Short mmCIF file of C-alpha atoms and ligand atoms in Angstrom, two decimals:
data_model
loop_
_atom_site.label_atom_id
_atom_site.label_comp_id
_atom_site.label_asym_id
_atom_site.label_seq_id
_atom_site.Cartn_x
_atom_site.Cartn_y
_atom_site.Cartn_z
CA UNK A 1127 10.85 0.76 22.03
CA UNK A 1128 11.30 0.11 18.03
CA UNK A 1129 9.40 2.00 15.39
CA UNK A 1130 6.97 -0.47 13.68
CA UNK A 1131 4.88 0.26 10.67
CA UNK A 1132 2.12 -1.16 10.40
CA UNK A 1133 -1.27 1.06 10.01
CA UNK A 1134 -1.08 4.30 8.84
CA UNK A 1135 -4.04 5.00 12.00
CA UNK A 1136 -1.07 4.87 14.38
CA UNK A 1137 1.31 6.64 12.79
CA UNK A 1138 1.14 10.94 13.94
CA UNK A 1139 0.27 13.25 10.42
CA UNK A 1140 3.12 15.31 11.17
CA UNK A 1141 5.44 11.63 10.67
CA UNK A 1142 4.24 10.79 7.69
CA UNK A 1143 3.59 13.72 6.40
CA UNK A 1144 8.19 14.48 6.77
CA UNK A 1145 8.34 9.95 5.62
CA UNK A 1146 6.55 11.50 2.37
CA UNK A 1147 8.97 13.99 1.86
CA UNK A 1148 11.70 12.07 2.30
CA UNK A 1149 10.24 10.17 -0.38
CA UNK A 1150 10.15 13.19 -2.39
CA UNK A 1151 13.89 13.55 -1.63
CA UNK A 1152 15.79 10.62 -2.12
CA UNK A 1153 13.66 9.84 -5.82
CA UNK A 1154 15.50 12.98 -7.68
CA UNK A 1155 18.28 12.48 -5.49
CA UNK A 1156 19.05 9.56 -7.64
CA UNK A 1157 17.68 10.06 -10.51
CA UNK A 1158 19.09 8.57 -13.37
CA UNK A 1159 21.67 5.86 -11.58
CA UNK A 1160 22.21 2.59 -11.59
CA UNK A 1161 19.03 0.62 -9.69
CA UNK A 1162 22.37 -1.46 -7.81
CA UNK A 1163 24.37 2.11 -6.26
CA UNK A 1164 23.76 3.02 -3.14
CA UNK A 1165 22.43 6.19 -2.49
CA UNK A 1166 25.40 8.64 -0.88
CA UNK A 1167 24.18 8.58 2.38
CA UNK A 1168 23.68 4.80 2.50
CA UNK A 1169 21.90 5.15 6.33
CA UNK A 1170 20.98 1.55 6.28
CA UNK A 1171 24.84 0.80 5.90
CA UNK A 1172 25.40 -2.33 8.02
CA UNK A 1173 21.22 -3.14 8.39
CA UNK A 1174 18.93 -6.46 6.80
CA UNK A 1175 15.60 -6.86 7.35
CA UNK A 1176 14.10 -10.34 7.04
CA UNK A 1177 11.13 -10.44 4.37
CA UNK A 1178 9.02 -12.88 5.24
CA UNK A 1179 5.48 -13.73 2.92
CA UNK A 1180 3.17 -15.42 3.69
CA UNK A 1181 0.99 -14.98 0.64
CA UNK A 1182 2.43 -14.20 -3.79
CA UNK A 1183 4.29 -10.79 -4.13
CA UNK A 1184 6.52 -8.96 -6.89
CA UNK A 1185 6.08 -4.96 -6.28
CA UNK A 1186 6.61 -5.98 -2.27
CA UNK A 1187 9.40 -8.19 -2.55
CA UNK A 1188 12.03 -7.04 -5.13
CA UNK A 1189 11.34 -3.28 -3.66
CA UNK A 1190 11.50 -3.98 -0.25
CA UNK A 1191 14.89 -6.12 -1.57
CA UNK A 1192 16.44 -3.09 -4.02
CA UNK A 1193 15.81 -0.63 -1.57
CA UNK A 1194 17.44 -2.45 1.30
CA UNK A 1195 20.45 -2.44 -1.49
CA UNK A 1196 19.84 1.37 -2.03
CA UNK A 1197 20.23 2.22 1.09
CA UNK A 1198 23.17 0.35 1.99
CA UNK A 1199 21.44 -2.90 3.96
CA UNK A 1200 20.52 -6.27 2.35
CA UNK A 1201 18.37 -8.12 2.77
CA UNK A 1202 17.06 -12.05 3.19
CA UNK A 1203 13.44 -13.47 1.30
CA UNK A 1204 12.05 -16.32 3.18
CA UNK A 1205 7.96 -17.27 2.34
CA UNK A 1206 6.49 -18.57 5.65
CA UNK A 1207 6.60 -21.88 3.97
CA UNK A 1208 10.50 -21.67 3.45
CA UNK A 1209 10.88 -21.65 7.26
CA UNK A 1210 9.55 -23.69 10.68
CA UNK A 1211 6.08 -20.90 10.96
CA UNK A 1212 5.03 -22.84 7.75
CA UNK A 1213 4.74 -26.42 10.03
CA UNK A 1214 3.03 -24.46 13.46
CA UNK A 1215 6.31 -22.29 15.11
CA UNK A 1216 4.40 -19.98 16.85
CA UNK A 1217 4.11 -16.53 15.47
CA UNK A 1218 5.82 -15.27 18.96
CA UNK A 1219 9.36 -17.44 18.89
CA UNK A 1220 9.11 -16.41 15.45
CA UNK A 1221 9.76 -13.46 16.40
CA UNK A 1222 12.25 -13.52 18.69
CA UNK A 1223 14.45 -15.48 17.15
CA UNK A 1224 14.75 -12.88 14.33
CA UNK A 1225 15.23 -9.92 16.52
CA UNK A 1226 18.72 -12.33 17.35
CA UNK A 1227 19.90 -12.42 13.60
CA UNK A 1228 17.68 -9.41 11.21
CA UNK A 1229 18.30 -5.45 12.67
CA UNK A 1230 14.15 -5.41 10.96
CA UNK A 1231 11.07 -7.62 9.80
CA UNK A 1232 8.58 -6.83 6.93
CA UNK A 1233 5.60 -9.25 6.77
CA UNK A 1234 3.17 -9.87 4.37
CA UNK A 1235 0.97 -11.52 6.42
CA UNK A 1236 -3.00 -13.73 6.06
CA UNK A 1237 -3.54 -12.04 9.12
CA UNK A 1238 -3.67 -8.92 10.78
CA UNK A 1239 -3.34 -10.58 14.07
CA UNK A 1240 -0.24 -12.14 12.85
CA UNK A 1241 1.29 -8.67 12.03
CA UNK A 1242 0.55 -7.80 15.43
CA UNK A 1243 1.71 -10.72 17.74
CA UNK A 1244 5.01 -10.42 15.22
CA UNK A 1245 5.15 -7.24 15.88
CA UNK A 1246 4.49 -7.47 20.24
CA UNK A 1247 6.66 -10.17 20.32
CA UNK A 1248 9.79 -8.00 18.63
CA UNK A 1249 11.95 -5.75 19.50
CA UNK A 1250 13.67 -4.76 16.48
CA UNK A 1251 10.95 -2.70 13.99
CA UNK A 1252 8.26 -4.82 12.20
CA UNK A 1253 6.49 -3.50 8.83
CA UNK A 1254 3.78 -4.31 7.21
CA UNK A 1255 3.59 -5.90 3.56
CA UNK A 1256 -0.09 -6.27 3.68
CA UNK A 1257 -2.44 -7.84 5.54
CA UNK A 1258 -5.96 -8.64 5.26
CA UNK A 1259 -6.93 -5.64 7.17
CA UNK A 1260 -5.25 -3.13 5.40
CA UNK A 1261 -2.00 -2.09 3.00
CA UNK A 1262 -0.19 1.39 4.57
CA UNK A 1263 3.24 1.21 2.53
CA UNK A 1264 0.76 1.17 -0.12
CA UNK A 1265 -0.92 4.38 0.21
CA UNK A 1266 2.16 5.89 0.45
CA UNK A 1267 3.58 5.36 -2.96
CA UNK A 1268 0.20 6.36 -4.49
CA UNK A 1269 0.81 9.53 -2.37
CA UNK A 1270 3.74 10.15 -3.49
CA UNK A 1271 2.77 10.05 -7.81
CA UNK A 1272 -0.08 11.82 -6.90
CA UNK A 1273 2.08 14.93 -5.58
CA UNK A 1274 5.12 14.22 -8.17
CA UNK A 1275 2.61 14.76 -10.38
CA UNK A 1276 1.17 18.19 -9.11
CA UNK A 1277 -1.42 17.38 -6.52
CA UNK A 1278 -1.84 19.23 -2.89
CA UNK A 1279 -3.63 15.94 -1.45
CA UNK A 1280 -5.31 18.24 0.80
CA UNK A 1281 -7.27 20.01 -2.65
CA UNK A 1282 -7.11 17.01 -3.50
CA UNK A 1283 -11.07 14.19 -4.08
CA UNK A 1284 -10.13 10.54 -4.46
CA UNK A 1285 -12.88 7.97 -5.35
CA UNK A 1286 -12.16 4.36 -4.85
CA UNK A 1287 -13.99 2.09 -6.96
CA UNK A 1288 -15.18 -1.40 -6.26
CA UNK A 1289 -14.51 -4.24 -3.20
CA UNK A 1290 -13.96 -2.27 -0.34
CA UNK A 1291 -10.89 -4.36 1.13
CA UNK A 1292 -7.47 -4.10 2.67
CA UNK A 1293 -5.85 -0.77 0.58
CA UNK A 1294 -9.36 0.53 0.81
CA UNK A 1295 -8.33 0.80 4.41
CA UNK A 1296 -5.82 2.07 4.40
CA UNK A 1297 -6.88 4.81 2.06
CA UNK A 1298 -9.25 5.89 4.61
CA UNK A 1299 -6.71 6.23 7.56
CA UNK A 1300 -4.59 7.71 4.99
CA UNK A 1301 -7.50 9.94 3.78
CA UNK A 1302 -7.55 11.50 7.93
CA UNK A 1303 -3.54 11.97 8.16
CA UNK A 1304 -3.19 13.95 5.04
CA UNK A 1305 -6.53 15.51 4.94
CA UNK A 1306 -7.61 14.59 0.52
CA UNK A 1307 -11.64 13.81 0.09
CA UNK A 1308 -12.08 10.15 -0.17
CA UNK A 1309 -15.29 9.09 -2.14
CA UNK A 1310 -15.93 5.21 -1.69
CA UNK A 1311 -18.46 3.33 -4.41
CA UNK A 1312 -18.62 -0.28 -2.81
CA UNK A 1313 -20.98 -2.99 -4.24
CA UNK A 1314 -24.32 -4.15 -1.87
CA UNK A 1315 -22.12 -6.90 0.77
CA UNK A 1316 -19.03 -5.40 0.00
CA UNK A 1317 -18.32 -1.60 2.05
CA UNK A 1318 -15.70 -1.27 4.40
CA UNK A 1319 -16.67 -2.14 7.81
CA UNK A 1320 -18.64 0.91 8.86
CA UNK A 1321 -16.18 0.83 12.39
CA UNK A 1322 -13.44 1.54 10.56
CA UNK A 1323 -15.35 4.32 8.12
CA UNK A 1324 -17.17 5.01 11.81
CA UNK A 1325 -12.91 6.34 13.59
CA UNK A 1326 -12.18 8.25 10.33
CA UNK A 1327 -14.88 10.63 10.48
CA UNK A 1328 -14.10 10.76 14.61
CA UNK A 1329 -10.97 12.36 13.64
CA UNK A 1330 -12.04 14.74 10.97
CA UNK A 1331 -12.14 12.20 7.78
CA UNK A 1332 -14.08 13.44 4.70
CA UNK A 1333 -14.74 9.90 3.88
CA UNK A 1334 -18.27 9.80 1.79
CA UNK A 1335 -19.75 6.74 0.61
CA UNK A 1336 -22.10 6.59 -2.85
CA UNK A 1337 -23.05 3.67 -4.14
CA UNK A 1338 -23.15 4.51 -7.60
CA UNK A 1339 -20.29 4.21 -9.01
CA UNK A 1340 -20.53 7.23 -12.61
CA UNK A 1341 -21.74 9.79 -9.11
CA UNK A 1342 -19.02 8.84 -7.41
CA UNK A 1343 -16.55 9.82 -9.93
CA UNK A 1344 -18.47 13.03 -11.18
CA UNK A 1345 -15.53 15.87 -11.13
CA UNK A 1346 -12.92 13.71 -8.66
CA UNK A 1347 -9.62 14.56 -9.43
CA UNK A 1348 -8.07 10.37 -8.67
CA UNK A 1349 -10.04 7.43 -9.71
CA UNK A 1350 -8.56 4.27 -7.62
CA UNK A 1351 -9.44 0.68 -8.13
CA UNK A 1352 -7.60 -2.76 -7.63
CA UNK A 1353 -8.62 -6.66 -7.97
CA UNK A 1354 -12.16 -8.17 -7.41
CA UNK A 1355 -10.50 -10.61 -5.63
CA UNK A 1356 -7.83 -10.53 -3.84
CA UNK A 1357 -5.74 -12.81 -2.01
CA UNK A 1358 -7.42 -15.41 0.26
CA UNK A 1359 -10.88 -14.70 -0.90
CA UNK A 1360 -12.66 -17.59 -1.66
CA UNK A 1361 -15.15 -16.97 -3.61
CA UNK A 1362 -13.94 -15.46 -6.72
CA UNK A 1363 -16.88 -16.48 -8.87
CA UNK A 1364 -19.88 -14.06 -6.31
CA UNK A 1365 -17.23 -11.49 -6.87
CA UNK A 1366 -16.70 -11.44 -10.61
CA UNK A 1367 -20.24 -11.33 -10.75
CA UNK A 1368 -21.36 -9.11 -8.46
CA UNK A 1369 -18.35 -6.40 -8.75
CA UNK A 1370 -18.42 -5.85 -12.39
CA UNK A 1371 -21.10 -3.13 -12.33
CA UNK A 1372 -18.19 -1.33 -11.13
CA UNK A 1373 -15.44 -2.15 -13.47
CA UNK A 1374 -12.82 1.58 -14.21
CA UNK A 1375 -14.84 2.29 -17.87
CA UNK A 1376 -14.26 4.88 -20.08
CA UNK A 1377 -17.38 5.93 -18.83
CA UNK A 1378 -16.23 6.90 -15.83
CA UNK A 1379 -12.71 8.50 -16.40
CA UNK A 1380 -14.90 10.67 -18.54
CA UNK A 1381 -17.32 11.93 -15.86
CA UNK A 1382 -14.03 12.63 -13.47
CA UNK A 1383 -11.93 15.94 -13.61
CA UNK A 1384 -10.43 16.69 -16.82
CA UNK A 1385 -7.29 16.23 -15.31
CA UNK A 1386 -7.68 12.91 -12.85
CA UNK A 1387 -4.94 10.55 -12.84
CA UNK A 1388 -6.49 6.60 -12.43
CA UNK A 1389 -4.08 4.29 -9.75
CA UNK A 1390 -4.17 0.63 -9.30
CA UNK A 1391 -1.93 -0.88 -7.03
CA UNK A 1392 -1.35 -4.18 -8.75
CA UNK A 1393 -1.60 -6.96 -10.17
CA UNK A 1394 -4.75 -5.59 -12.38
CA UNK A 1395 -6.74 -7.82 -14.07
CA UNK A 1396 -7.99 -6.03 -17.45
CA UNK A 1397 -11.41 -6.40 -18.92
CA UNK A 1398 -12.73 -7.58 -15.02
CA UNK A 1399 -12.28 -4.05 -11.99
CA UNK A 1400 -10.28 -1.73 -15.15
CA UNK A 1401 -11.29 -1.50 -18.44
CA UNK A 1402 -7.67 -2.29 -21.14
CA UNK A 1403 -8.44 0.65 -22.45
CA UNK A 1404 -7.99 3.14 -19.04
CA UNK A 1405 -5.24 1.02 -17.31
CA UNK A 1406 -3.30 1.16 -20.71
CA UNK A 1407 -4.53 5.06 -21.90
CA UNK A 1408 -2.92 8.49 -20.69
CA UNK A 1409 -4.82 8.85 -17.26
CA UNK A 1410 -3.24 6.19 -16.25
CA UNK A 1411 -0.49 6.52 -13.68
CA UNK A 1412 -0.22 2.91 -12.41
CA UNK A 1413 3.90 2.16 -13.35
CA UNK A 1414 4.65 5.46 -11.92
CA UNK A 1415 2.76 4.26 -8.78
CA UNK A 1416 4.69 1.05 -8.70
CA UNK A 1417 8.06 2.21 -9.02
CA UNK A 1418 7.17 4.80 -6.08
CA UNK A 1419 7.10 1.51 -3.87
CA UNK A 1420 10.39 1.63 -3.64
CA UNK A 1421 10.61 4.92 -3.22
CA UNK A 1422 8.30 5.23 -0.58
CA UNK A 1423 10.03 2.36 1.29
CA UNK A 1424 13.04 3.61 1.67
CA UNK A 1425 11.50 6.12 3.80
CA UNK A 1426 9.55 4.07 5.54
CA UNK A 1427 12.30 2.00 6.72
CA UNK A 1428 14.87 5.24 7.31
CA UNK A 1429 12.01 6.03 9.77
CA UNK A 1430 11.79 3.29 11.75
CA UNK A 1431 15.79 2.98 11.58
CA UNK A 1432 15.29 6.70 12.87
N1 CP B 2361 1.14 -4.30 -5.05
C1 CP B 2361 1.28 -5.25 -4.42
O1 CP B 2361 1.90 -4.64 -3.60
O2 CP B 2361 2.13 -5.85 -5.28
P1 CP B 2361 2.60 -7.19 -4.64
O3 CP B 2361 1.51 -7.83 -4.59
O4 CP B 2361 3.27 -7.24 -6.34
O5 CP B 2361 3.95 -7.51 -4.25
N1 NVA B 2362 -6.12 -6.62 -3.01
C1 NVA B 2362 -4.50 -6.90 -3.15
C2 NVA B 2362 -3.89 -6.14 -3.33
C3 NVA B 2362 -2.60 -6.69 -4.18
C4 NVA B 2362 -1.85 -5.81 -3.88
C5 NVA B 2362 -5.49 -8.12 -2.29
O1 NVA B 2362 -5.16 -7.97 -0.97
O2 NVA B 2362 -4.70 -9.50 -3.14
#
């Protein structure tokens, strides 16, 4: 059975912990090496990962490609519109054909159902590079960033501010697996589906819903923002208007713990979900976070092939 990485909710906590440990080890082992040099153990020698995009990407695209090179393997990138997928070939047939050519598939999909259909029909590992439902690779990089700054996740409080979106869902899943406390502060009408929160709580997740962003940020260790208009959202004007009171401002950061960290998966929109003074300020870890996409995903890929 191929090992897929589709959702943090599907993977045992001990295995996610091992992936994060591996990410730290691999990052340290190649500190200051040239970016294209292969890791000493070249664990993916001879393997090729297909990178398929139904939507735009900068970080996911480059980090998976460089990650495969560093692991001793290679990748092939295509957008769905380059492929027959964009002309109506089914995802099921695409899965069966690619399983004959490559060793694994990373998909960024509009719909989570497309990703699960790909995984069900592939005989090789499938990795989620973001869907409308979740973004698990991102959160592994985010947690690596917090740990390398000295954080003990089981002892931390993280606060999500703004739109309850795909990235929020993966933070909710991660709260169950890694034992941090999560406060979710979303505008009315922009909350995460109740069943996602209830399922996390039923598994011991410490999730608090606090609509007041200032209260939600009080004494928190981490403040997290994301775009108010995700890829695929059509109601941009209404979103910007409704979500502006949830901009992460200096006032919110001042309410947070003295040593707090600001995270954002990027791309960012300064003056919308976050003030420039916050994302470009001393508490911001966003570029370490972006770099860690590479290190965390290398550990995810090696897990899939283990
Ligand atoms: N954070 C993230 O997934 O970035 P990209 O959309 O650039 O891949
Ligand atoms: N929530 C954003 C994340 C981008 C990396 C989106 O889906 O567009």
